[in-house]
Amino acid sequence: MTKQRLIVDTDPGHDDAIALILAHHFAEVVGITTVAGNTSVENGTRNAIRICDLFGIDTPVHRGSSTPIASEASFASEVHGVDGLGGIELPEASRAATSDRAIEFLLDEVEPDVWVVPIGPLTNIAEVLKRDKDWFDRIAGLSVMGGGAHGGNVTAAAEFNIHFDPEAADIVFSAGRKTQMSGVNLTHQVQVSDADLKAVHRASPDSPRTRFIDQNFARIIESLRSLTGTTEVAMHDPCAVLAVTHPELFEFVPREVSVELRGTHTRGMTVVDERFRVSRDGPMIDVGYNVKADVVKQLILNVLYRDIGGA
Ligand code: RIB
Ligand code: CA
């Protein structure tokens, strides 16, 4: 079976790193575009290239937007560290970004069989749609990690990627085209814990890749433990990738989704309309509700510690 073709739009980011590894393993990654979010776009671009170096991902990396459309950047340093990867020691990037023209790459290089997988703020995608409102006609679909049907993570109401650039999300979601949204109501169902890692690690040989994977989990779990008291990490970005490569493991439902732009307590909230209606006139996107969480978690750990990590 031919591999699906993806472009990953990312702000690496601990869970972005796992998503990139999975995308490379299960699909053909024809391009990586970077965006400010977890960290600056400069850090994110450097991280993307260093992750590609370590995991043998020979894919162009195009640097993208450095600031949200209409607000100041608010990086997630408390979760991902100032550099975006918790200060994990990695060799210096072997190459510079292929270009600083991620928007043009997304405009010019997509094809009808290419899925675009934004796993950071939607700034780049919104800029694309501003320049070509018919862009969706030229891609297979958009598999977004962002939002949530019932609340958020960076605030009680908003999820980080949408909260970072709500105006961008509003542009993307109000197009109501070929978009599936893996929000935190879905991604929080797939949690990797310390215990999961202890169990799988015993069978995994030591290598630079497994050492990075171990440190990547350790840093994010430690950040979340000091923030939330929990000792597990949700597989947010990996879900957006696997929803394309393994759609049978996910359930999406068409919903009208509005993005709150003004609320004092709700800016960046994805307002998902779950009311029954005979007919609807608003733009609809597919909202993720259910996932075969145990299957997805085992699939992720197998790839990281058996298929990739050991190499
Ligand atoms: O809310 C989770 C999202 O915010 C993920 O994409 C994570 O990498 C952060 O960017
Ligand atoms: Ca991300």
Short mmCIF file of N, CA and C and ligand atoms in Angstrom, two decimals, residues 11 15-16 38 80 119 145 153 159-161 236-237, ligand 1:
data_model
loop_
_atom_site.label_atom_id
_atom_site.label_comp_id
_atom_site.label_asym_id
_atom_site.label_seq_id
_atom_site.Cartn_x
_atom_site.Cartn_y
_atom_site.Cartn_z
N ASP A 11 5.44 23.30 15.70
CA ASP A 11 6.15 24.24 16.60
C ASP A 11 6.92 23.44 17.64
N ASP A 15 5.77 17.09 22.12
CA ASP A 15 4.86 16.14 21.46
C ASP A 15 4.94 16.27 19.95
N ASP A 16 5.37 17.46 19.48
CA ASP A 16 5.62 17.62 18.05
C ASP A 16 6.72 16.66 17.60
N ASN A 38 4.98 26.85 20.72
CA ASN A 38 5.63 26.41 21.96
C ASN A 38 6.86 27.26 22.26
N HIS A 80 7.44 23.42 27.59
CA HIS A 80 8.40 22.90 26.60
C HIS A 80 9.80 23.48 26.78
N ILE A 119 0.14 21.09 13.68
CA ILE A 119 0.18 20.66 15.08
C ILE A 119 0.72 21.77 15.98
N MET A 145 -4.29 19.56 15.14
CA MET A 145 -4.32 19.37 16.59
C MET A 145 -4.64 20.75 17.14
N ASN A 153 -6.79 23.78 27.81
CA ASN A 153 -5.66 23.42 28.67
C ASN A 153 -4.83 24.65 29.06
N GLU A 159 -7.63 25.88 24.24
CA GLU A 159 -6.46 25.00 24.05
C GLU A 159 -5.32 25.85 23.51
N PHE A 160 -4.06 25.45 23.77
CA PHE A 160 -2.91 26.31 23.51
C PHE A 160 -2.82 26.78 22.05
N ASN A 161 -2.89 25.85 21.07
CA ASN A 161 -2.66 26.24 19.68
C ASN A 161 -3.66 27.29 19.19
N HIS A 236 -1.05 14.76 22.27
CA HIS A 236 -1.81 15.72 21.46
C HIS A 236 -1.44 15.64 19.98
N ASP A 237 -0.22 16.02 19.64
CA ASP A 237 0.16 16.12 18.23
C ASP A 237 0.19 14.76 17.53
O1 RIB B 1 -2.45 21.94 23.45
C1 RIB B 1 -1.49 21.06 22.92
C2 RIB B 1 -0.77 21.69 21.78
O2 RIB B 1 -0.05 22.84 22.23
C3 RIB B 1 0.29 20.77 21.17
O3 RIB B 1 0.43 21.07 19.80
C4 RIB B 1 1.53 21.14 21.90
O4 RIB B 1 2.71 20.91 21.12
C5 RIB B 1 1.34 22.61 22.09
O5 RIB B 1 1.77 23.26 20.91
#
